[in-house]
Structure formats: C-alpha cells, structure tokens
Coordinates of C-alpha atoms and ligand atoms in Angstrom, one line a residue:
M10 CA 95.9 140.3 105.5
P11 CA 95.0 136.8 104.2
R12 CA 97.6 134.2 105.1
T13 CA 97.9 130.8 103.5
F14 CA 99.9 127.7 104.4
F15 CA 101.0 124.5 102.6
I16 CA 102.2 121.3 104.4
E17 CA 104.4 118.7 102.8
T18 CA 104.5 115.5 104.8
F19 CA 107.3 112.9 104.9
G20 CA 107.6 109.7 107.0
C21 CA 105.0 107.5 108.7
Q22 CA 101.3 107.8 109.5
M23 CA 102.1 109.5 112.8
N24 CA 103.4 112.4 110.8
K25 CA 100.3 112.4 108.6
G26 CA 98.3 112.6 111.8
D27 CA 100.5 115.5 113.1
S28 CA 100.1 117.3 109.8
G29 CA 96.4 117.2 110.3
L30 CA 96.8 118.7 113.8
M31 CA 99.0 121.4 112.4
A32 CA 96.5 122.3 109.7
A33 CA 93.6 122.5 112.2
S34 CA 95.7 124.6 114.5
L35 CA 96.7 127.0 111.6
E36 CA 93.1 127.3 110.5
R37 CA 92.0 128.2 114.0
E38 CA 94.5 131.1 113.9
G39 CA 92.9 132.4 110.6
F40 CA 95.2 130.8 108.0
S41 CA 93.7 129.0 105.0
P42 CA 95.2 126.2 103.0
A43 CA 96.9 127.0 99.7
A44 CA 96.5 124.5 96.8
R45 CA 100.1 124.8 95.8
E46 CA 103.3 125.3 97.7
E47 CA 104.3 128.3 95.4
D48 CA 101.2 130.2 96.6
A49 CA 101.6 129.7 100.3
D50 CA 102.9 132.3 102.8
V51 CA 103.9 129.6 105.2
V52 CA 105.4 126.3 103.9
I53 CA 105.8 123.6 106.5
F54 CA 107.9 120.5 105.8
N55 CA 106.8 117.8 108.3
T56 CA 109.9 115.6 108.2
C57 CA 111.2 112.1 109.1
S58 CA 114.6 110.9 110.4
V59 CA 114.1 107.2 110.2
R60 CA 116.7 106.6 107.5
A61 CA 119.4 108.9 105.9
H62 CA 117.5 108.8 102.6
A63 CA 114.3 110.2 104.3
E64 CA 116.3 113.2 105.6
D65 CA 118.1 113.8 102.4
R66 CA 114.8 114.0 100.4
A67 CA 113.4 116.5 102.9
L68 CA 116.6 118.5 103.0
A69 CA 116.5 118.8 99.2
R70 CA 112.9 120.0 99.2
I71 CA 113.6 122.5 101.9
R72 CA 116.6 123.8 100.0
E73 CA 114.4 124.2 96.9
A74 CA 111.7 126.1 98.8
K75 CA 114.2 128.4 100.5
A76 CA 115.9 129.2 97.1
H77 CA 112.6 130.2 95.6
A78 CA 111.2 131.9 98.6
R79 CA 109.8 135.3 98.0
R80 CA 110.1 138.1 100.6
G81 CA 108.2 137.5 103.8
R82 CA 107.6 133.9 103.1
V83 CA 108.2 131.5 106.0
V84 CA 109.8 128.1 105.6
A85 CA 109.1 126.0 108.7
V86 CA 110.5 122.6 109.4
A87 CA 108.5 120.3 111.7
G88 CA 108.6 116.6 112.7
C89 CA 111.4 114.3 113.7
M90 CA 114.2 115.9 111.7
A91 CA 113.3 119.2 113.2
Q92 CA 113.8 117.7 116.6
R93 CA 117.1 116.1 115.5
L94 CA 118.7 118.9 113.4
G95 CA 116.5 121.9 114.0
E96 CA 118.9 124.0 116.1
R97 CA 121.6 123.7 113.4
M98 CA 119.1 124.4 110.6
V99 CA 118.0 127.7 112.1
A100 CA 121.5 128.7 113.0
D101 CA 122.7 128.2 109.4
G102 CA 119.6 129.7 107.8
R103 CA 118.2 126.5 106.2
A104 CA 115.0 126.9 108.1
D105 CA 113.2 130.1 109.4
I106 CA 111.5 128.3 112.3
V107 CA 111.5 124.7 113.6
L108 CA 108.9 122.8 115.6
G109 CA 109.4 119.3 117.1
P110 CA 106.7 116.7 117.1
Y111 CA 105.5 117.7 120.6
R112 CA 104.5 121.1 119.3
S113 CA 102.3 120.1 116.3
P114 CA 98.9 121.1 118.0
E115 CA 100.3 124.6 118.7
A116 CA 101.7 125.2 115.2
G117 CA 99.1 128.0 114.5
R118 CA 99.9 130.0 117.7
I119 CA 103.7 129.5 117.3
I120 CA 103.8 130.6 113.7
T121 CA 101.5 133.5 114.3
G122 CA 103.8 134.7 117.1
F123 CA 106.8 134.3 114.9
L124 CA 105.2 136.4 112.1
M125 CA 103.9 139.1 114.4
D126 CA 106.9 139.9 116.4
G127 CA 109.7 137.7 115.3
G128 CA 109.0 135.3 118.2
S129 CA 111.4 132.5 118.9
A130 CA 112.4 130.2 116.0
L131 CA 113.1 127.1 118.1
H132 CA 110.3 125.0 119.4
L133 CA 111.8 121.7 120.2
S134 CA 111.0 120.8 123.8
Q135 CA 110.2 117.2 124.8
R136 CA 108.6 117.9 128.2
R137 CA 105.7 115.5 129.0
G138 CA 103.7 118.6 130.0
D139 CA 103.9 119.8 126.4
L140 CA 101.8 116.9 125.3
A141 CA 99.0 118.2 127.4
T142 CA 97.9 120.6 124.7
R143 CA 97.8 117.7 122.2
V144 CA 95.6 115.8 124.6
D145 CA 93.3 118.8 125.0
A146 CA 93.3 119.6 121.3
E147 CA 92.2 116.5 119.5
C148 CA 93.8 113.1 119.1
V149 CA 91.6 112.7 116.0
T150 CA 92.9 114.5 112.9
R151 CA 91.8 115.0 109.3
D152 CA 93.0 113.1 106.3
V153 CA 92.6 113.9 102.6
H154 CA 89.6 111.5 102.6
P155 CA 86.7 113.3 104.4
W156 CA 85.3 110.1 105.9
H157 CA 88.7 109.0 107.4
R158 CA 90.5 110.2 110.5
W159 CA 93.8 109.3 112.0
V160 CA 93.5 108.7 115.8
T161 CA 96.7 109.0 117.6
I162 CA 96.4 106.8 120.7
T163 CA 100.0 106.8 121.9
H164 CA 102.9 109.2 121.3
G165 CA 106.6 108.2 121.4
C166 CA 108.3 104.9 122.0
E167 CA 110.7 103.5 124.5
N168 CA 111.5 100.2 123.0
F169 CA 114.9 101.4 121.8
C170 CA 115.3 98.9 118.9
A171 CA 119.1 99.2 118.2
Y172 CA 118.7 100.7 114.7
C173 CA 115.9 103.1 115.4
I174 CA 115.9 106.9 115.9
V175 CA 112.3 107.2 116.9
P176 CA 112.6 107.0 120.7
Y177 CA 115.2 109.8 120.6
V178 CA 113.1 112.2 118.4
R179 CA 109.6 111.3 119.6
G180 CA 110.4 110.8 123.3
P181 CA 108.9 108.2 125.7
L182 CA 105.6 106.3 125.4
V183 CA 102.6 108.5 126.4
S184 CA 99.1 107.0 126.1
F185 CA 96.3 109.4 125.6
P186 CA 93.3 108.9 127.9
S187 CA 90.8 106.3 126.5
G188 CA 87.8 108.3 127.5
Q189 CA 89.0 111.2 125.4
I190 CA 89.9 109.0 122.5
I191 CA 86.4 107.4 122.4
Q192 CA 84.7 110.8 122.8
S193 CA 86.7 112.3 119.9
I194 CA 85.8 109.3 117.7
G195 CA 82.2 109.9 118.5
R196 CA 82.4 113.6 117.6
A197 CA 84.2 112.7 114.3
V198 CA 81.4 110.3 113.4
Q199 CA 78.8 113.1 114.0
G200 CA 80.9 115.1 111.4
G201 CA 80.5 112.3 108.8
V202 CA 83.5 110.1 109.6
T203 CA 83.1 106.3 109.0
E204 CA 86.6 105.0 109.0
I205 CA 89.4 105.5 111.6
T206 CA 93.0 104.3 112.0
L207 CA 94.3 104.0 115.5
L208 CA 98.0 105.1 115.5
G209 CA 101.0 104.5 117.6
Q210 CA 104.6 103.2 117.2
N211 CA 103.5 100.1 119.1
V212 CA 99.7 100.3 119.7
N213 CA 99.9 97.0 121.6
Q214 CA 101.6 98.9 124.5
Y215 CA 98.7 101.2 124.9
G216 CA 98.0 102.0 128.5
Q217 CA 101.2 100.5 129.9
D218 CA 102.5 103.9 131.0
S219 CA 99.2 105.2 132.3
G220 CA 97.4 102.2 133.7
D221 CA 94.6 102.8 131.3
M222 CA 92.8 99.9 129.6
P223 CA 94.8 97.4 127.5
F224 CA 94.9 97.9 123.7
H225 CA 92.4 95.1 122.9
E226 CA 89.8 96.8 125.1
L227 CA 90.3 100.2 123.5
L228 CA 90.1 98.6 120.0
S229 CA 86.8 97.0 121.0
R230 CA 85.4 100.3 122.3
A231 CA 86.4 102.1 119.2
A232 CA 84.7 99.4 117.0
R233 CA 81.5 99.8 119.1
V234 CA 81.2 103.6 118.4
K235 CA 78.0 103.8 116.4
G236 CA 78.5 104.7 112.8
I237 CA 82.1 103.4 112.4
V238 CA 82.3 101.0 109.4
R239 CA 86.0 100.2 109.6
V240 CA 88.7 100.5 112.3
N241 CA 92.3 100.0 111.3
F242 CA 95.3 100.1 113.6
L243 CA 99.1 100.5 113.2
T244 CA 101.7 99.4 114.3
S245 CA 101.7 96.1 116.2
H246 CA 104.9 94.8 117.9
P247 CA 105.3 91.0 118.0
K248 CA 106.5 91.0 121.6
D249 CA 103.3 92.7 122.8
F250 CA 100.6 91.2 120.4
T251 CA 98.3 89.2 122.7
P252 CA 95.8 86.5 121.7
E253 CA 93.1 88.8 123.0
I254 CA 93.8 91.3 120.2
A255 CA 93.2 88.6 117.6
R256 CA 90.0 87.5 119.4
T257 CA 88.8 91.1 119.6
I258 CA 89.2 91.5 115.9
A259 CA 87.3 88.3 115.3
A260 CA 84.5 89.5 117.5
H261 CA 83.9 92.8 115.5
E262 CA 83.0 92.7 111.8
N263 CA 84.1 96.3 111.4
I264 CA 87.8 95.8 112.5
S265 CA 90.2 95.5 109.6
R266 CA 91.6 92.0 109.1
A267 CA 95.0 93.5 107.9
I268 CA 97.6 93.3 110.7
H269 CA 100.9 95.0 110.3
L270 CA 103.4 93.0 112.4
P271 CA 107.1 94.0 111.6
L272 CA 109.5 91.1 111.7
Q273 CA 112.7 93.0 110.8
S274 CA 114.8 89.8 110.5
G275 CA 114.3 86.1 110.5
S276 CA 117.5 85.4 112.4
D277 CA 117.3 85.1 116.2
R278 CA 120.9 86.3 116.5
V279 CA 120.1 89.5 114.6
L280 CA 116.8 90.0 116.4
A281 CA 118.7 89.9 119.7
V282 CA 121.3 92.4 118.6
M283 CA 118.4 94.6 117.2
N284 CA 116.9 94.5 120.8
R285 CA 113.6 93.4 119.4
K286 CA 112.9 91.2 122.4
Y287 CA 111.3 88.2 120.5
T288 CA 112.6 85.2 118.6
L289 CA 111.4 83.9 115.3
G290 CA 109.7 81.1 117.3
H291 CA 107.7 83.6 119.3
Y292 CA 106.8 85.5 116.1
M293 CA 105.5 82.3 114.5
R294 CA 103.4 81.6 117.7
V295 CA 101.8 85.0 117.3
V296 CA 101.1 84.3 113.7
E297 CA 99.5 81.0 114.7
S298 CA 97.3 82.7 117.2
I299 CA 96.1 85.1 114.5
R300 CA 95.5 82.3 112.1
A301 CA 93.5 80.4 114.7
A302 CA 91.3 83.4 115.6
L303 CA 91.0 84.8 112.1
P304 CA 90.8 82.3 109.2
D305 CA 90.7 85.3 106.8
H306 CA 93.3 87.9 107.5
A307 CA 96.3 89.6 105.9
L308 CA 99.7 90.1 107.4
S309 CA 102.2 92.8 106.4
T310 CA 105.6 93.4 107.8
D311 CA 108.8 95.5 107.8
L312 CA 112.2 94.0 107.0
I313 CA 115.7 95.4 107.2
A314 CA 118.4 94.0 105.0
G315 CA 122.1 94.3 105.9
F316 CA 121.9 95.1 109.6
P317 CA 125.5 95.2 111.0
G318 CA 126.9 91.6 111.3
E319 CA 124.1 90.1 109.2
S320 CA 125.7 86.9 107.8
E321 CA 124.6 85.1 104.6
D322 CA 123.0 82.5 107.0
D323 CA 121.1 85.2 108.9
F324 CA 119.9 86.6 105.7
M325 CA 118.8 83.2 104.5
A326 CA 116.8 82.9 107.7
T327 CA 114.9 86.1 106.7
L328 CA 114.1 84.6 103.3
A329 CA 113.0 81.4 104.9
A330 CA 110.7 83.2 107.3
M331 CA 109.2 85.2 104.4
R332 CA 108.4 81.9 102.6
E333 CA 106.9 80.4 105.7
V334 CA 104.7 83.3 106.7
R335 CA 103.8 84.4 103.2
F336 CA 103.2 88.1 104.0
D337 CA 100.7 89.9 101.9
E338 CA 102.9 93.0 101.8
A339 CA 106.3 94.0 103.1
F340 CA 108.0 97.3 103.5
M341 CA 111.7 96.6 103.0
Y342 CA 114.7 98.7 103.7
A343 CA 118.5 98.6 103.6
Y344 CA 120.0 99.3 107.0
S345 CA 120.8 103.0 107.5
P346 CA 123.0 103.9 110.4
R347 CA 121.5 106.6 112.6
E348 CA 123.8 108.6 114.9
G349 CA 122.8 108.2 118.6
T350 CA 121.2 104.8 118.2
G351 CA 122.5 101.7 119.8
A352 CA 123.6 100.1 116.5
F353 CA 125.5 103.2 115.3
S354 CA 128.7 102.1 117.0
L355 CA 128.5 98.5 115.5
P356 CA 130.9 98.2 112.6
E357 CA 129.1 97.7 109.3
T358 CA 130.1 94.4 107.7
L359 CA 128.5 94.9 104.3
S360 CA 129.1 97.5 101.6
R361 CA 126.3 99.6 100.4
E362 CA 126.2 97.5 97.2
E363 CA 125.9 94.3 99.2
K364 CA 123.1 95.7 101.4
L365 CA 121.3 96.9 98.2
A366 CA 121.7 93.4 96.6
R367 CA 120.2 91.7 99.6
L368 CA 117.4 94.3 99.6
Q369 CA 116.7 93.5 96.0
R370 CA 116.5 89.7 96.8
I371 CA 113.9 90.2 99.5
I372 CA 111.9 92.6 97.2
D373 CA 111.9 90.0 94.4
L374 CA 110.8 87.2 96.7
Q375 CA 108.1 89.4 98.3
R376 CA 106.8 90.4 94.8
E377 CA 106.2 86.8 94.0
I378 CA 104.6 86.0 97.3
S379 CA 102.3 89.1 97.2
R380 CA 101.2 88.1 93.7
G381 CA 100.2 84.6 95.0
R382 CA 98.4 86.1 98.0
L383 CA 96.4 88.4 95.6
A384 CA 95.6 85.6 93.2
A385 CA 94.2 83.6 96.1
R386 CA 91.4 86.2 96.4
V387 CA 90.0 85.6 92.9
G388 CA 86.4 84.3 93.1
L389 CA 85.9 85.6 96.7
T390 CA 83.5 88.3 97.7
E391 CA 85.2 91.2 99.6
R392 CA 83.9 94.3 101.4
V393 CA 85.6 97.3 99.8
L394 CA 85.6 100.9 101.1
V395 CA 85.8 103.0 97.9
E396 CA 88.5 105.7 98.1
A397 CA 88.8 107.5 94.8
T398 CA 88.1 107.5 91.1
S399 CA 90.7 105.4 89.3
R400 CA 93.5 107.4 87.7
K401 CA 93.4 105.2 84.7
S402 CA 89.7 105.3 83.9
P403 CA 86.8 107.6 84.8
D404 CA 84.4 104.7 84.8
E405 CA 86.3 102.9 87.5
V406 CA 86.9 103.5 91.2
M407 CA 89.6 102.2 93.6
G408 CA 89.2 101.1 97.2
R409 CA 90.6 98.8 99.8
S410 CA 89.3 95.5 101.1
F411 CA 89.3 94.5 104.8
L412 CA 92.6 92.7 104.1
N413 CA 93.9 96.1 102.9
H414 CA 94.3 94.9 99.3
P415 CA 93.7 97.6 96.6
V416 CA 90.6 96.7 94.5
V417 CA 89.5 98.4 91.3
L418 CA 85.8 98.1 90.2
P419 CA 83.3 99.9 87.9
G420 CA 81.9 103.0 89.5
G421 CA 82.0 106.8 89.6
P422 CA 82.7 109.7 92.0
G423 CA 79.4 109.1 93.9
D424 CA 80.9 105.9 95.3
T425 CA 83.7 107.4 97.3
G426 CA 83.5 106.8 101.0
R427 CA 81.0 104.0 100.5
M428 CA 81.4 100.3 101.4
V429 CA 80.5 98.0 98.6
S430 CA 80.5 94.3 98.1
V431 CA 82.7 93.1 95.3
V432 CA 83.3 89.7 93.6
I433 CA 87.0 89.5 92.8
R434 CA 87.5 88.5 89.1
G435 CA 91.3 88.8 88.7
V436 CA 94.6 90.5 89.4
R437 CA 96.1 93.5 87.5
G438 CA 99.7 94.1 88.5
S439 CA 99.5 94.6 92.3
T440 CA 95.8 95.4 92.3
L441 CA 92.7 93.2 92.4
Y442 CA 89.7 94.0 90.1
G443 CA 86.2 92.9 90.4
E444 CA 82.5 93.6 90.0
R445 CA 79.8 94.5 92.5
S446 CA 78.0 91.5 93.8
A447 CA 74.3 91.5 93.5
Ligands
SAM524 N1 107.2 101.1 115.4 C1 107.3 100.3 114.3 C2 108.0 99.0 114.6 O1 108.2 98.7 115.8 O2 108.2 98.2 113.8 C3 107.8 101.0 113.1 C4 109.0 101.9 113.3 S1 109.8 102.7 111.9 C5 109.0 104.2 111.9 C6 109.3 101.9 110.5 C7 110.3 100.9 109.9 O3 111.5 101.5 109.5 C8 110.8 99.9 111.0 O4 109.9 98.9 111.2 C9 112.1 99.4 110.3 O5 111.9 98.3 109.5 C10 112.5 100.6 109.5 N2 113.7 101.3 110.1 C11 113.8 101.9 111.2 N3 115.1 102.4 111.4 C12 115.8 102.0 110.4 C13 117.2 102.1 110.0 N4 118.0 102.7 110.8 N5 117.5 101.6 108.8 C14 116.7 100.9 108.0 N6 115.4 100.7 108.3 C15 114.9 101.3 109.5
SF4_525 FE1 111.5 102.1 116.6 FE2 111.4 99.8 117.8 FE3 110.0 101.8 118.7 FE4 109.3 100.7 116.5 S1 109.3 99.7 118.5 S2 109.5 102.9 116.8 S3 111.2 100.1 115.6 S4 112.2 101.7 118.7
F3S526 FE1 109.9 109.0 110.6 FE2 109.4 110.2 112.9 FE3 107.7 108.5 111.7 S1 111.4 109.4 112.3 S2 109.0 107.1 110.6 S3 108.3 110.4 110.9 S4 108.1 108.7 113.9

C-alpha cells in the first residue's frame, strides 16, 4: 500500500533541519512525500513553543487537519510543542501521535510502528542516549533548495535566558562530533551541495560539553571542505562570540559575512534580569571586534519589547543601541510569558497594547535603518547565490549576497544554485536589484 506524508514546519531553522531528518527517515521506511496536505496519509506538524502566538498558530492548523481528516489518516505533532503539550494533546484526541525533538531521526520507524500495530502514541523522551540515533543518522539534512543543507552542530541549550522555553523543550547542550560533521558535509558535497548552514541555539558554545574543538575551528574546517561555496552559521551568542570567530570569517572567502547576534535589550538592567550574561558595553566590544576584522559585514539581531519591568528608560536604551549599531535586519517580538521559565513569575508591568506599541516603535526605527543599510550597497559589486526565479517576473531571479541581503537580477531558471557577480543598481522596497558584472 503506497503511503504518503506531508510536513508543515513552524519555528526556527533547527526545526527546518529536524523536518529534513524526519522526511529522510520516512522515505527510508517506504513513505513518499505528498505535494499537498490533503493528499497525505500522514500529516506531521513540526511545532514551536517559543511564544504563545507560535503555539496558537500551530494548534489552529492541527485542529483544521483533524477536522478534515479522512479515515485512517494520521495527524502527528512533532517538535517543541509536542514536547511541552504532547501528553495532553494525545489524551484529549487533538493529536494521534506525538514526537519530541529528540525523536526526529526515528520518525519513520516510530510512525510505521504506530500504523502497523497501534504502537505507542507518546515519544517524548529527553535521554541523552536518544540523541545517539541522530548522531548516527545524519547531522546534515535536506532543504527545499537542492544545493543547500542544514547542518545541526549542537542540540539543545543550557543558557536559561529568563524568558526562553528552549532549554526546557530541547534539553541540555549536546555537540555532535566534529569528525562526523565534516564527513557528512563532504558526502553532501559529493551529492551536489554547495552551500551549508551550521545550526545551533548558540553555535559559539560548540564543543564546550564534549571537549571537541572550539567553534571557530569547526567553522574553518567546514569552509575548507572542497566544493563548498558558502558557509552560513546561526545563532551566535554575544557572551561567547570570540575575536577568533571574526578572524576565521575574514580568513575564508566562502564564509558568509552576515552575523546574527541577538541583543534582546539595550538596557543593562533588563539584560541582567533576562540572564543574558553580558552588558551593552560587552556587546559593543564584540561588534567592534567584528568591524575590525571584517570591514564588510552585516549584523542582524533579535529584540524583545516589553520584558517584565522594562521602563521607558530601558526601552529608550534599546532604541539608542539600535541607532548605534545600525543592524541590517532585526527580528522583533513582544514579550510572551512562557510557563516554566524564570521570567514567568515576574509580574508583567505593561499591558498588551503597551507592549505592542513599543514593538511598533522598534519596527519603525529598524525599517528606516535597514533601508539606509541597503542603500549603502548601491554601486558595489556583490557575490550573489541565486535561489529562485522571481515571483514578480519570469525574466528575473532572486538570490542572497554574502551579507544576506536579498538581491533581484535579470536571469532565468538555469541560474538557480549558481554564484554570480552583481553590480547593485538600487533598492526596491526591502530588496536590492542589480545587473551581472562583466
Ligand atoms: N538561541 C538564540 C539566542 O540566544 O538568541 C535564539 C533563541 S529563540 C529561538 C529566538 C528569539 O525568540 C530569541 O532571540 C528572542 O528574541 C525571542 N524569544 C524567545 N523567547 C521569547 C519570549 N518568551 N517572548 C518573546 N520573544 C521571545
Ligand atoms: Fe533561549 Fe537563551 Fe538558549 Fe537562546 S541562548 S535558546 S535565548 S536560552
Ligand atoms: Fe521554537 Fe523550538 Fe526553535 S521552541 S524557536 S522550534 S527550538
């Protein structure tokens, strides 16, 4: 009997990587991907718990899928929300089966068991030993782009930032062995891959649990794998970003110059309550070390508006830090209390409307800064990895520069996956456009 699956992914790049692992594992068990959710025998929602809104969106989609489920169809919930709410979701019939993040590489075997003999519906363990299958499977997983792979280098996080649910749902830091990571990248290159993204909640802590090499050395080794045209990495933590990392990037032309360095708040008082373990002064010294080593680079960040106790002065400090650093891009959120985290017991001092108003102010400021950062690229020549045909015109393609800016240029389907040199001519909305340089 042919069996098909469809995976819908929420949340961060770690979840995208895990969806790749689940898809590979299902295919090994004889499942094939369905083009549409409606056609699939097994629908998997790979979920996120980072904010209430992320959970609500996934819960609505799961409800919809359950309501329209035909007989024999399985609705599976995977990822961080499965770990957090899975037991309850199976008990009250909202999900047929749940798999926590540790079980992603075994999704095929687990779901086959469930279909064959009604095997257990709960797969939520967080035993370190369960990660062994992930290490043996592949840390390198597919993306929608055939030339790109997600490379998970660490799993979990033990920084316990006061607002964050991730350490509770993903468990402690586990670094995968460097030898295996580099070997997997080599195999991927033989299969046609040219771009990779090294993934971890804080990649800068790579090896701290296992005594393996430090992150900058792993980054350098990944960049030296023959055939890799671009290495990206996510996420960096300001407390662990060393000058060696910036120097390693500078030493390798094929490492992305886009560094994601979440600041969260510009107020030292708020940063301390958030348990971020750095001050704004330290953050600025890290930025200086990046500027010194890499004259041409881009910085992106995450910011939270309305953390409990954030005063108008604290908030102004965030606006001031944004003006000082001039981030190319920022991912901005209103604080969302998460049960079980350190900050959950702190009384909220702002109403929802006040938090949203502050969020809007940082969004507006960032829009203006991002526009300025893009405009500064006009006249420069950029290396762009082409990703897809433009949705707006069949004669144009869209790609990303080494500063992770989106760039539109004339081209066709034959250009996807290729690196081209582009002279930037202008800015259209939040995108650069240009022409191929001679
Ligand atoms: N590991 C990364 C780091 O250390 O910054 C990213 C963690 S989280 C998956 C992505 C972002 O979501 C965080 O950087 C933070 O800005 C935001 N975030 C996490 N918990 C949040 C919460 N409870 N409310 C609002 N935003 C939150
Ligand atoms: Fe969450 Fe902090 Fe870990 Fe990032 S470093 S995943 S924000 S606990
Ligand atoms: Fe969400 Fe889990 Fe990532 S909570 S942000 S999917 S690690």
